[in-house]
Every structure is written in structure tokens, then in C-alpha cells.
GROMACS .gro file of C-alpha atoms in nm:
model
  150
    1GLY     CA    1  -3.110   9.812  14.465
    2GLU     CA    2  -2.740   9.757  14.406
    3ALA     CA    3  -2.678  10.104  14.260
    4PHE     CA    4  -2.862  10.266  14.549
    5SER     CA    5  -2.677  10.052  14.806
    6SER     CA    6  -2.344  10.127  14.639
    7CYS     CA    7  -2.406  10.501  14.650
    8MET     CA    8  -2.508  10.490  15.016
    9THR     CA    9  -2.201  10.279  15.098
   10LEU     CA   10  -1.978  10.531  14.922
   11ALA     CA   11  -2.151  10.817  15.105
   12MET     CA   12  -2.080  10.644  15.434
   13ALA     CA   13  -1.721  10.573  15.331
   14TYR     CA   14  -1.660  10.938  15.250
   15SER     CA   15  -1.813  11.036  15.582
   16ASN     CA   16  -1.583  10.773  15.738
   17CYS     CA   17  -1.875  10.583  15.898
   18LYS     CA   18  -1.734  10.671  16.237
   19ASP     CA   19  -1.881  10.926  16.470
   20ASP     CA   20  -1.534  10.993  16.612
   21ALA     CA   21  -1.390  11.090  16.272
   22THR     CA   22  -1.277  11.451  16.265
   23LYS     CA   23  -1.420  11.703  16.021
   24GLU     CA   24  -1.082  11.707  15.846
   25GLU     CA   25  -1.103  11.329  15.789
   26THR     CA   26  -1.448  11.359  15.635
   27ASP     CA   27  -1.512  11.445  15.269
   28PHE     CA   28  -1.859  11.594  15.317
   29ASP     CA   29  -1.886  11.715  14.957
   30LYS     CA   30  -1.847  11.364  14.813
   31ALA     CA   31  -2.065  11.211  15.084
   32PHE     CA   32  -2.346  11.456  15.000
   33LYS     CA   33  -2.304  11.393  14.627
   34TYR     CA   34  -2.339  11.018  14.676
   35CYS     CA   35  -2.648  11.072  14.894
   36ASP     CA   36  -2.795  11.292  14.620
   37LEU     CA   37  -2.719  11.026  14.359
   38SER     CA   38  -2.881  10.755  14.571
   39LEU     CA   39  -3.192  10.971  14.604
   40GLU     CA   40  -3.206  11.014  14.225
   41ILE     CA   41  -3.167  10.640  14.168
   42ILE     CA   42  -3.423  10.539  14.426
   43SER     CA   43  -3.682  10.786  14.298
   44LYS     CA   44  -3.655  10.639  13.946
   45VAL     CA   45  -3.645  10.270  14.038
   46TYR     CA   46  -3.806  10.197  14.371
   47GLU     CA   47  -4.152  10.294  14.487
   48GLY     CA   48  -4.111  10.173  14.844
   49ASN     CA   49  -4.039  10.309  15.187
   50ILE     CA   50  -3.679  10.413  15.145
   51ASN     CA   51  -3.659  10.789  15.081
   52HIS     CA   52  -3.682  10.865  15.450
   53SER     CA   53  -3.358  10.674  15.514
   54ILE     CA   54  -3.169  10.886  15.262
   55TYR     CA   55  -3.288  11.205  15.431
   56PHE     CA   56  -3.188  11.051  15.765
   57ASN     CA   57  -2.838  10.999  15.622
   58PHE     CA   58  -2.827  11.359  15.499
   59ALA     CA   59  -2.928  11.476  15.848
   60HIS     CA   60  -2.661  11.258  16.005
   61LEU     CA   61  -2.395  11.404  15.775
   62CYS     CA   62  -2.505  11.754  15.874
   63ILE     CA   63  -2.478  11.667  16.244
   64LYS     CA   64  -2.124  11.541  16.186
   65LYS     CA   65  -2.046  11.859  15.998
   66GLY     CA   66  -2.189  12.067  16.284
   67ASP     CA   67  -2.472  12.220  16.082
   68LEU     CA   68  -2.764  12.165  16.321
   69ASN     CA   69  -3.013  12.378  16.126
   70LYS     CA   70  -2.950  12.189  15.802
   71SER     CA   71  -2.977  11.861  15.991
   72LEU     CA   72  -3.321  11.965  16.116
   73GLU     CA   73  -3.423  12.057  15.760
   74TYR     CA   74  -3.335  11.706  15.643
   75LEU     CA   75  -3.515  11.551  15.940
   76ASP     CA   76  -3.823  11.751  15.840
   77LYS     CA   77  -3.792  11.612  15.485
   78MET     CA   78  -3.755  11.265  15.633
   79MET     CA   79  -4.077  11.316  15.828
   80MET     CA   80  -4.263  11.431  15.515
   81HIS     CA   81  -4.189  11.090  15.360
   82ILE     CA   82  -4.264  10.898  15.679
   83ARG     CA   83  -4.606  11.066  15.711
   84GLU     CA   84  -4.699  10.948  15.360
   85ARG     CA   85  -4.695  10.578  15.444
   86ASN     CA   86  -4.643  10.316  15.709
   87ILE     CA   87  -4.268  10.258  15.693
   88ASN     CA   88  -4.312   9.919  15.862
   89GLU     CA   89  -4.491   9.791  15.551
   90PHE     CA   90  -4.266   9.675  15.272
   91LYS     CA   91  -4.386   9.626  14.918
   92PRO     CA   92  -4.315   9.276  14.782
   93ILE     CA   93  -4.011   9.298  14.557
   94ASN     CA   94  -4.195   9.155  14.255
   95LYS     CA   95  -4.439   9.449  14.270
   96ILE     CA   96  -4.159   9.688  14.175
   97TRP     CA   97  -4.170   9.750  13.800
   98CYS     CA   98  -3.813   9.638  13.730
   99PHE     CA   99  -3.849   9.313  13.930
  100ASP     CA  100  -4.193   9.211  13.804
  101LYS     CA  101  -4.067   8.881  13.658
  102LEU     CA  102  -3.956   8.745  13.995
  103ASP     CA  103  -4.165   8.474  14.154
  104ASP     CA  104  -4.443   8.588  14.381
  105SER     CA  105  -4.303   8.631  14.728
  106GLU     CA  106  -4.510   8.556  15.035
  107LYS     CA  107  -4.231   8.655  15.271
  108SER     CA  108  -4.262   8.996  15.425
  109ILE     CA  109  -3.999   9.194  15.605
  110GLN     CA  110  -4.067   9.244  15.975
  111ILE     CA  111  -3.865   9.544  16.090
  112ASP     CA  112  -3.985   9.811  16.330
  113SER     CA  113  -3.845  10.102  16.133
  114TYR     CA  114  -4.000  10.357  16.368
  115LYS     CA  115  -3.820  10.204  16.666
  116ASN     CA  116  -3.491  10.197  16.475
  117ILE     CA  117  -3.517  10.561  16.372
  118ILE     CA  118  -3.614  10.676  16.723
  119GLU     CA  119  -3.319  10.491  16.875
  120ALA     CA  120  -3.078  10.625  16.613
  121LEU     CA  121  -3.201  10.982  16.663
  122LYS     CA  122  -3.160  10.958  17.040
  123GLU     CA  123  -2.814  10.805  17.006
  124ASP     CA  124  -2.660  10.993  16.712
  125PHE     CA  125  -2.829  11.334  16.731
  126LYS     CA  126  -2.745  11.434  17.088
  127ALA     CA  127  -2.647  11.781  16.965
  128LEU     CA  128  -3.018  11.843  16.896
  129GLU     CA  129  -3.142  11.735  17.240
  130GLY     CA  130  -3.365  12.004  17.387
  131ASN     CA  131  -3.450  12.149  17.045
  132LYS     CA  132  -3.830  12.172  17.025
  133ASN     CA  133  -3.848  12.070  16.657
  134PHE     CA  134  -3.626  11.769  16.724
  135GLU     CA  135  -3.826  11.665  17.030
  136ASP     CA  136  -4.150  11.702  16.829
  137ILE     CA  137  -4.008  11.473  16.559
  138ILE     CA  138  -3.932  11.205  16.817
  139LYS     CA  139  -4.280  11.241  16.972
  140GLU     CA  140  -4.445  11.210  16.631
  141LEU     CA  141  -4.237  10.902  16.549
  142GLU     CA  142  -4.341  10.745  16.879
  143ILE     CA  143  -4.709  10.810  16.795
  144LEU     CA  144  -4.663  10.663  16.446
  145LYS     CA  145  -4.480  10.363  16.596
  146GLU     CA  146  -4.776  10.293  16.823
  147LYS     CA  147  -5.024  10.343  16.538
  148ASN     CA  148  -4.831  10.115  16.299
  149LYS     CA  149  -4.733   9.830  16.530
  150LEU     CA  150  -4.597   9.515  16.372
   0.00000   0.00000   0.00000
């Protein structure tokens, strides 16, 4: 978890974490490399519902860079992962192979991930408003949100 989180933090730092940062202030190459590294780490360590968030971050970087088509490609990849499982269900941490010695945890995380993604898309991806593919993604997320209520 820490390596993944560190990579995502570095990716955000290199993209300046601010939507008002200019393209000149943003090191997209390093941000993308850290996103790639986080995807590699997470695919080897964690079997949970996290890949979609990395593709969301890729899509967000592309929006900041002004590459709308590439952003849509990453949103499509995000949706491929979201369709595979209910992203509101989180696997207990001790069920992950590298944390199997932790005590059994009865606590479950209660986050409406669908709601969070829909809100973030509507807020941060305004450049894609009116795009049929983008609108279809939001509609599908709303259907999945209803289907997978907390």
C-alpha cells in the first residue's frame, strides 16, 4: 500500500495537484511514469478494487494536458475494471496475500465509490461535456451506483 500511495502522491506532485497549474508547470512525463509504476505495483500486490482509480488519474492527467481522446481511452480502461466488480465492496485487508498474518478484521469500508467518481467526472472533466462516450460512461456509472447501493 505504501509504495502504491507514494507513487500516486509523486504523480500528483508532478502534475502539481492543481487544476489551475499551467501546462508549463506540469511535468506530465514524470507524472505518467509514476502512474505506470503504481499500476505495476498494485497489480503485483493488491487484488482489490483499485485499478480503476489509477486509470482515472491517467485520464485526469490527459485532461490537464489537453488530450481529450487519450483521456477517454483511459476512462474506457477505468470502466473495464469497474464492470468487473462492485467497487463499493472492499476486500478485508487480511485476505490480501501479503497481509495474511493480520488479525481478522470485521470492519468494512463504507464509501460510495460510484458517487465519488461521478462527481469527480462532472467537476474535473468539463472539457468532455457533450461527448457521447463521456456521457455514456456517466450514465453507466449511475446505473452501477443504483445496482450496488451501500
